[in-house]
């Protein structure tokens, strides 16, 4: 699951409560700026690819195939955000960042890539679109924040678009996992059956069901956390505008 970012889609580099400690050094800051610029550009490539494919085909069906490679590359590239947390160059929660990043990587590789039958599902386009818009905004937000020149429009978008994009991304993720279930059950994908020399069994079908169930307690927590963050970040400015 992702907080849209998506998704759902992510409270990673910039959502942690401000702490009174020194930020990253000059070298780390330069690296983070380059990383976020590259990731912004990557998701822009995905967005342009989706639009071009739609205009060429005149249909939104099967658009996943037009952006499959860059999607895998840049979504997997988000794993570096876990490294950033572990190294202490960003102030975000390692556990929360790890969960949100790895859940998207899991959906990208262990579901959408592995179960090719779901790649043409409309639900895939649903979460890909949500992820794409979310990540363009999110990485732009981080880039300008690191440069100490954050336009209000980007800050507003960062803490507003998730209201629609997060549920949109989560819906697409859940529907895609659900669509994969019959194929996983039929093929026994990634499942380990007894007997074997390790005396260990694993049912990937049941694992996917548990993953879907986990959205029930986790989605509201992450969503309402972002709503609180929005009120905290944008509330003061909105109150001032009402008094003008």
mmCIF file of C-alpha atoms in Angstrom:
data_model
loop_
_atom_site.group_PDB
_atom_site.id
_atom_site.type_symbol
_atom_site.label_atom_id
_atom_site.label_comp_id
_atom_site.label_asym_id
_atom_site.label_seq_id
_atom_site.Cartn_x
_atom_site.Cartn_y
_atom_site.Cartn_z
ATOM 1 C CA UNK A 1 0.000 0.000 0.000
ATOM 2 C CA UNK A 2 1.177 3.472 -0.729
ATOM 3 C CA UNK A 3 0.246 6.897 0.276
ATOM 4 C CA UNK A 4 0.105 8.955 -2.889
ATOM 5 C CA UNK A 5 1.935 9.306 -2.690
ATOM 6 C CA UNK A 6 0.114 6.273 -3.028
ATOM 7 C CA UNK A 7 0.105 5.117 -3.774
ATOM 8 C CA UNK A 8 -1.088 5.604 -1.004
ATOM 9 C CA UNK A 9 1.309 6.792 -2.154
ATOM 10 C CA UNK A 10 4.109 8.055 0.969
ATOM 11 C CA UNK A 11 5.193 9.530 4.204
ATOM 12 C CA UNK A 12 8.849 9.218 3.569
ATOM 13 C CA UNK A 13 11.341 12.006 3.176
ATOM 14 C CA UNK A 14 9.267 15.075 3.944
ATOM 15 C CA UNK A 15 6.285 14.141 6.143
ATOM 16 C CA UNK A 16 8.100 13.492 9.405
ATOM 17 C CA UNK A 17 7.548 16.028 12.164
ATOM 18 C CA UNK A 18 10.278 18.681 12.154
ATOM 19 C CA UNK A 19 13.079 17.996 14.603
ATOM 20 C CA UNK A 20 15.600 20.420 16.030
ATOM 21 C CA UNK A 21 18.692 18.886 14.536
ATOM 22 C CA UNK A 22 21.056 19.615 11.739
ATOM 23 C CA UNK A 23 19.995 18.608 8.274
ATOM 24 C CA UNK A 24 22.104 16.608 5.847
ATOM 25 C CA UNK A 25 25.532 17.925 4.983
ATOM 26 C CA UNK A 26 26.347 19.629 1.708
ATOM 27 C CA UNK A 27 27.397 16.402 -0.025
ATOM 28 C CA UNK A 28 24.318 14.509 1.153
ATOM 29 C CA UNK A 29 22.081 17.406 0.138
ATOM 30 C CA UNK A 30 23.621 17.508 -3.345
ATOM 31 C CA UNK A 31 23.103 13.757 -3.689
ATOM 32 C CA UNK A 32 19.478 13.992 -2.536
ATOM 33 C CA UNK A 33 18.769 16.823 -4.967
ATOM 34 C CA UNK A 34 20.187 14.767 -7.860
ATOM 35 C CA UNK A 35 18.264 11.676 -6.739
ATOM 36 C CA UNK A 36 14.958 13.535 -6.503
ATOM 37 C CA UNK A 37 15.484 15.325 -9.823
ATOM 38 C CA UNK A 38 16.189 12.001 -11.530
ATOM 39 C CA UNK A 39 13.124 10.402 -9.943
ATOM 40 C CA UNK A 40 10.934 13.360 -10.908
ATOM 41 C CA UNK A 41 12.181 13.097 -14.488
ATOM 42 C CA UNK A 42 11.616 9.345 -14.478
ATOM 43 C CA UNK A 43 7.994 9.619 -13.441
ATOM 44 C CA UNK A 44 7.510 12.412 -15.980
ATOM 45 C CA UNK A 45 8.762 9.977 -18.637
ATOM 46 C CA UNK A 46 6.133 7.499 -17.455
ATOM 47 C CA UNK A 47 3.415 10.174 -17.585
ATOM 48 C CA UNK A 48 4.397 11.221 -21.100
ATOM 49 C CA UNK A 49 4.525 7.581 -22.155
ATOM 50 C CA UNK A 50 0.986 7.011 -20.916
ATOM 51 C CA UNK A 51 -0.334 10.090 -22.724
ATOM 52 C CA UNK A 52 1.463 9.287 -25.990
ATOM 53 C CA UNK A 53 0.262 5.679 -25.939
ATOM 54 C CA UNK A 54 -3.303 6.794 -25.265
ATOM 55 C CA UNK A 55 -3.230 9.320 -28.116
ATOM 56 C CA UNK A 56 -1.743 6.739 -30.486
ATOM 57 C CA UNK A 57 -4.196 3.978 -29.614
ATOM 58 C CA UNK A 58 -7.267 6.037 -28.846
ATOM 59 C CA UNK A 59 -7.943 3.720 -25.897
ATOM 60 C CA UNK A 60 -6.747 3.382 -22.313
ATOM 61 C CA UNK A 61 -6.781 -0.426 -22.454
ATOM 62 C CA UNK A 62 -3.364 -2.048 -22.282
ATOM 63 C CA UNK A 63 -1.439 1.176 -21.663
ATOM 64 C CA UNK A 64 0.667 -0.643 -19.051
ATOM 65 C CA UNK A 65 2.782 -2.238 -21.764
ATOM 66 C CA UNK A 66 3.902 1.184 -23.024
ATOM 67 C CA UNK A 67 5.471 2.137 -19.686
ATOM 68 C CA UNK A 68 6.298 -1.272 -18.177
ATOM 69 C CA UNK A 69 10.098 -0.918 -18.234
ATOM 70 C CA UNK A 70 10.414 2.621 -16.839
ATOM 71 C CA UNK A 71 7.763 1.839 -14.228
ATOM 72 C CA UNK A 72 9.744 -1.151 -12.969
ATOM 73 C CA UNK A 73 13.008 0.797 -13.015
ATOM 74 C CA UNK A 74 11.879 3.922 -11.189
ATOM 75 C CA UNK A 75 9.589 2.171 -8.734
ATOM 76 C CA UNK A 76 12.437 -0.158 -7.817
ATOM 77 C CA UNK A 77 14.684 2.892 -7.549
ATOM 78 C CA UNK A 78 12.561 4.038 -4.626
ATOM 79 C CA UNK A 79 14.279 1.321 -2.566
ATOM 80 C CA UNK A 80 17.101 3.832 -2.142
ATOM 81 C CA UNK A 81 14.744 5.828 0.072
ATOM 82 C CA UNK A 82 15.012 3.032 2.628
ATOM 83 C CA UNK A 83 18.784 3.359 2.438
ATOM 84 C CA UNK A 84 18.477 7.112 2.963
ATOM 85 C CA UNK A 85 16.500 6.532 6.158
ATOM 86 C CA UNK A 86 18.879 3.852 7.414
ATOM 87 C CA UNK A 87 21.863 6.139 6.740
ATOM 88 C CA UNK A 88 20.188 8.991 8.601
ATOM 89 C CA UNK A 89 20.359 11.521 5.770
ATOM 90 C CA UNK A 90 16.568 11.970 5.851
ATOM 91 C CA UNK A 91 14.532 12.250 9.087
ATOM 92 C CA UNK A 92 11.772 9.812 8.147
ATOM 93 C CA UNK A 93 10.726 6.590 9.834
ATOM 94 C CA UNK A 94 12.690 3.607 8.533
ATOM 95 C CA UNK A 95 9.828 1.210 9.293
ATOM 96 C CA UNK A 96 7.126 3.297 7.627
ATOM 97 C CA UNK A 97 9.301 4.113 4.633
ATOM 98 C CA UNK A 98 10.293 0.469 4.240
ATOM 99 C CA UNK A 99 6.693 -0.688 4.389
ATOM 100 C CA UNK A 100 5.434 1.817 1.859
ATOM 101 C CA UNK A 101 8.269 1.375 -0.624
ATOM 102 C CA UNK A 102 8.417 -2.405 -0.439
ATOM 103 C CA UNK A 103 4.646 -2.740 -0.761
ATOM 104 C CA UNK A 104 4.806 -0.927 -4.099
ATOM 105 C CA UNK A 105 7.836 -2.907 -5.242
ATOM 106 C CA UNK A 106 5.980 -6.075 -4.264
ATOM 107 C CA UNK A 107 2.940 -5.085 -6.305
ATOM 108 C CA UNK A 108 5.144 -4.131 -9.262
ATOM 109 C CA UNK A 109 7.190 -7.339 -9.388
ATOM 110 C CA UNK A 110 5.467 -10.095 -7.377
ATOM 111 C CA UNK A 111 1.971 -9.357 -8.684
ATOM 112 C CA UNK A 112 1.846 -7.321 -11.892
ATOM 113 C CA UNK A 113 5.074 -8.648 -13.416
ATOM 114 C CA UNK A 114 4.629 -12.228 -12.231
ATOM 115 C CA UNK A 115 0.968 -12.625 -13.167
ATOM 116 C CA UNK A 116 0.992 -11.417 -16.755
ATOM 117 C CA UNK A 117 -2.734 -12.034 -17.126
ATOM 118 C CA UNK A 118 -3.522 -9.005 -14.936
ATOM 119 C CA UNK A 119 -1.382 -6.558 -16.910
ATOM 120 C CA UNK A 120 -4.263 -5.671 -19.213
ATOM 121 C CA UNK A 121 -6.656 -5.060 -16.305
ATOM 122 C CA UNK A 122 -8.013 -1.530 -15.948
ATOM 123 C CA UNK A 123 -7.092 -1.664 -12.265
ATOM 124 C CA UNK A 124 -3.392 -1.629 -13.195
ATOM 125 C CA UNK A 125 -3.832 1.638 -15.068
ATOM 126 C CA UNK A 126 -5.728 2.962 -12.048
ATOM 127 C CA UNK A 127 -2.853 2.532 -9.622
ATOM 128 C CA UNK A 128 -0.180 3.398 -12.188
ATOM 129 C CA UNK A 129 -1.905 6.724 -12.886
ATOM 130 C CA UNK A 130 -2.249 7.455 -9.173
ATOM 131 C CA UNK A 131 1.390 6.552 -8.521
ATOM 132 C CA UNK A 132 2.613 8.640 -11.462
ATOM 133 C CA UNK A 133 0.867 11.871 -10.491
ATOM 134 C CA UNK A 134 1.739 11.343 -6.846
ATOM 135 C CA UNK A 135 5.431 10.752 -7.464
ATOM 136 C CA UNK A 136 5.873 13.689 -9.816
ATOM 137 C CA UNK A 137 4.464 15.949 -7.117
ATOM 138 C CA UNK A 138 6.287 14.234 -4.251
ATOM 139 C CA UNK A 139 9.757 14.218 -5.762
ATOM 140 C CA UNK A 140 9.297 17.801 -6.974
ATOM 141 C CA UNK A 141 8.320 18.732 -3.432
ATOM 142 C CA UNK A 142 11.479 17.127 -2.015
ATOM 143 C CA UNK A 143 13.698 18.745 -4.657
ATOM 144 C CA UNK A 144 12.470 22.280 -4.057
ATOM 145 C CA UNK A 145 12.455 21.749 -0.285
ATOM 146 C CA UNK A 146 16.120 20.728 -0.384
ATOM 147 C CA UNK A 147 16.863 23.851 -2.409
ATOM 148 C CA UNK A 148 14.952 25.966 0.141
ATOM 149 C CA UNK A 149 12.755 27.321 -2.624
ATOM 150 C CA UNK A 150 9.412 25.536 -2.363
ATOM 151 C CA UNK A 151 6.589 27.075 -4.444
ATOM 152 C CA UNK A 152 3.301 27.154 -2.580
ATOM 153 C CA UNK A 153 1.547 25.453 -5.493
ATOM 154 C CA UNK A 154 3.719 22.351 -5.156
ATOM 155 C CA UNK A 155 3.279 22.311 -1.387
ATOM 156 C CA UNK A 156 -0.478 22.656 -1.819
ATOM 157 C CA UNK A 157 -0.541 19.865 -4.403
ATOM 158 C CA UNK A 158 1.581 17.618 -2.150
ATOM 159 C CA UNK A 159 -0.940 17.896 0.667
ATOM 160 C CA UNK A 160 -4.138 18.027 -1.392
ATOM 161 C CA UNK A 161 -3.998 15.666 -4.373
ATOM 162 C CA UNK A 162 -3.574 12.638 -2.102
ATOM 163 C CA UNK A 163 -7.198 13.084 -1.007
ATOM 164 C CA UNK A 164 -8.240 11.601 -4.355
ATOM 165 C CA UNK A 165 -5.060 9.836 -5.466
ATOM 166 C CA UNK A 166 -4.588 7.730 -2.336
ATOM 167 C CA UNK A 167 -8.010 6.003 -2.482
ATOM 168 C CA UNK A 168 -7.600 5.728 -6.266
ATOM 169 C CA UNK A 169 -4.234 4.009 -5.929
ATOM 170 C CA UNK A 170 -5.349 1.695 -3.142
ATOM 171 C CA UNK A 171 -8.447 0.688 -5.127
ATOM 172 C CA UNK A 172 -6.292 -0.155 -8.134
ATOM 173 C CA UNK A 173 -3.856 -2.132 -6.006
ATOM 174 C CA UNK A 174 -6.577 -4.170 -4.319
ATOM 175 C CA UNK A 175 -8.421 -4.878 -7.561
ATOM 176 C CA UNK A 176 -5.180 -5.985 -9.224
ATOM 177 C CA UNK A 177 -4.312 -8.382 -6.408
ATOM 178 C CA UNK A 178 -7.877 -9.708 -6.503
ATOM 179 C CA UNK A 179 -7.635 -10.249 -10.268
ATOM 180 C CA UNK A 180 -4.385 -12.172 -9.777
ATOM 181 C CA UNK A 181 -5.835 -14.618 -7.240
ATOM 182 C CA UNK A 182 -7.396 -17.132 -9.686
ATOM 183 C CA UNK A 183 -4.168 -17.393 -11.706
ATOM 184 C CA UNK A 184 -2.039 -17.757 -8.576
ATOM 185 C CA UNK A 185 -4.332 -20.485 -7.256
ATOM 186 C CA UNK A 186 -4.364 -22.309 -10.591
ATOM 187 C CA UNK A 187 -0.606 -22.244 -11.181
ATOM 188 C CA UNK A 188 0.624 -22.471 -7.599
ATOM 189 C CA UNK A 189 2.855 -19.452 -8.259
ATOM 190 C CA UNK A 190 5.548 -18.965 -5.583
ATOM 191 C CA UNK A 191 3.904 -21.591 -3.381
ATOM 192 C CA UNK A 192 5.906 -24.294 -1.635
ATOM 193 C CA UNK A 193 4.169 -27.557 -0.873
ATOM 194 C CA UNK A 194 4.988 -30.448 1.416
ATOM 195 C CA UNK A 195 6.769 -32.762 1.508
ATOM 196 C CA UNK A 196 10.164 -31.168 0.954
ATOM 197 C CA UNK A 197 13.540 -31.466 2.627
ATOM 198 C CA UNK A 198 13.042 -28.242 4.577
ATOM 199 C CA UNK A 199 9.660 -29.369 5.940
ATOM 200 C CA UNK A 200 8.287 -25.936 5.086
ATOM 201 C CA UNK A 201 5.221 -24.851 3.161
ATOM 202 C CA UNK A 202 4.057 -21.509 1.822
ATOM 203 C CA UNK A 203 0.795 -20.676 0.098
ATOM 204 C CA UNK A 204 1.187 -17.520 -1.992
ATOM 205 C CA UNK A 205 -2.552 -17.433 -2.676
ATOM 206 C CA UNK A 206 -3.305 -17.152 1.059
ATOM 207 C CA UNK A 207 -0.496 -14.622 1.442
ATOM 208 C CA UNK A 208 -2.109 -12.348 -1.155
ATOM 209 C CA UNK A 209 -5.443 -12.576 0.645
ATOM 210 C CA UNK A 210 -3.750 -11.597 3.905
ATOM 211 C CA UNK A 211 -2.079 -8.701 2.098
ATOM 212 C CA UNK A 212 -5.483 -7.478 0.934
ATOM 213 C CA UNK A 213 -6.931 -7.796 4.446
ATOM 214 C CA UNK A 214 -4.023 -5.762 5.838
ATOM 215 C CA UNK A 215 -5.290 -2.747 3.900
ATOM 216 C CA UNK A 216 -8.315 -2.569 6.223
ATOM 217 C CA UNK A 217 -6.443 -1.330 9.324
ATOM 218 C CA UNK A 218 -3.520 0.320 7.519
ATOM 219 C CA UNK A 219 -5.259 2.464 4.905
ATOM 220 C CA UNK A 220 -7.335 4.575 7.367
ATOM 221 C CA UNK A 221 -4.286 5.170 9.593
ATOM 222 C CA UNK A 222 -2.115 6.416 6.742
ATOM 223 C CA UNK A 223 -4.914 8.400 5.130
ATOM 224 C CA UNK A 224 -5.930 10.232 8.306
ATOM 225 C CA UNK A 225 -2.268 10.831 9.104
ATOM 226 C CA UNK A 226 -1.952 12.668 5.789
ATOM 227 C CA UNK A 227 -5.132 14.630 6.520
ATOM 228 C CA UNK A 228 -3.630 15.739 9.840
ATOM 229 C CA UNK A 229 -0.418 16.680 8.061
ATOM 230 C CA UNK A 230 -2.423 18.697 5.544
ATOM 231 C CA UNK A 231 -4.164 20.637 8.297
ATOM 232 C CA UNK A 232 -0.842 21.226 10.027
ATOM 233 C CA UNK A 233 1.004 22.381 6.894
ATOM 234 C CA UNK A 234 -1.723 24.215 4.996
ATOM 235 C CA UNK A 235 -4.194 25.099 7.720
ATOM 236 C CA UNK A 236 -2.484 28.287 8.842
ATOM 237 C CA UNK A 237 -2.204 29.678 5.318
ATOM 238 C CA UNK A 238 -5.821 28.800 4.560
ATOM 239 C CA UNK A 239 -6.970 30.492 7.778
ATOM 240 C CA UNK A 240 -5.092 33.645 6.790
ATOM 241 C CA UNK A 241 -6.674 33.664 3.337
ATOM 242 C CA UNK A 242 -10.140 33.494 4.886
ATOM 243 C CA UNK A 243 -9.479 36.604 6.958
ATOM 244 C CA UNK A 244 -8.342 38.663 3.926
#
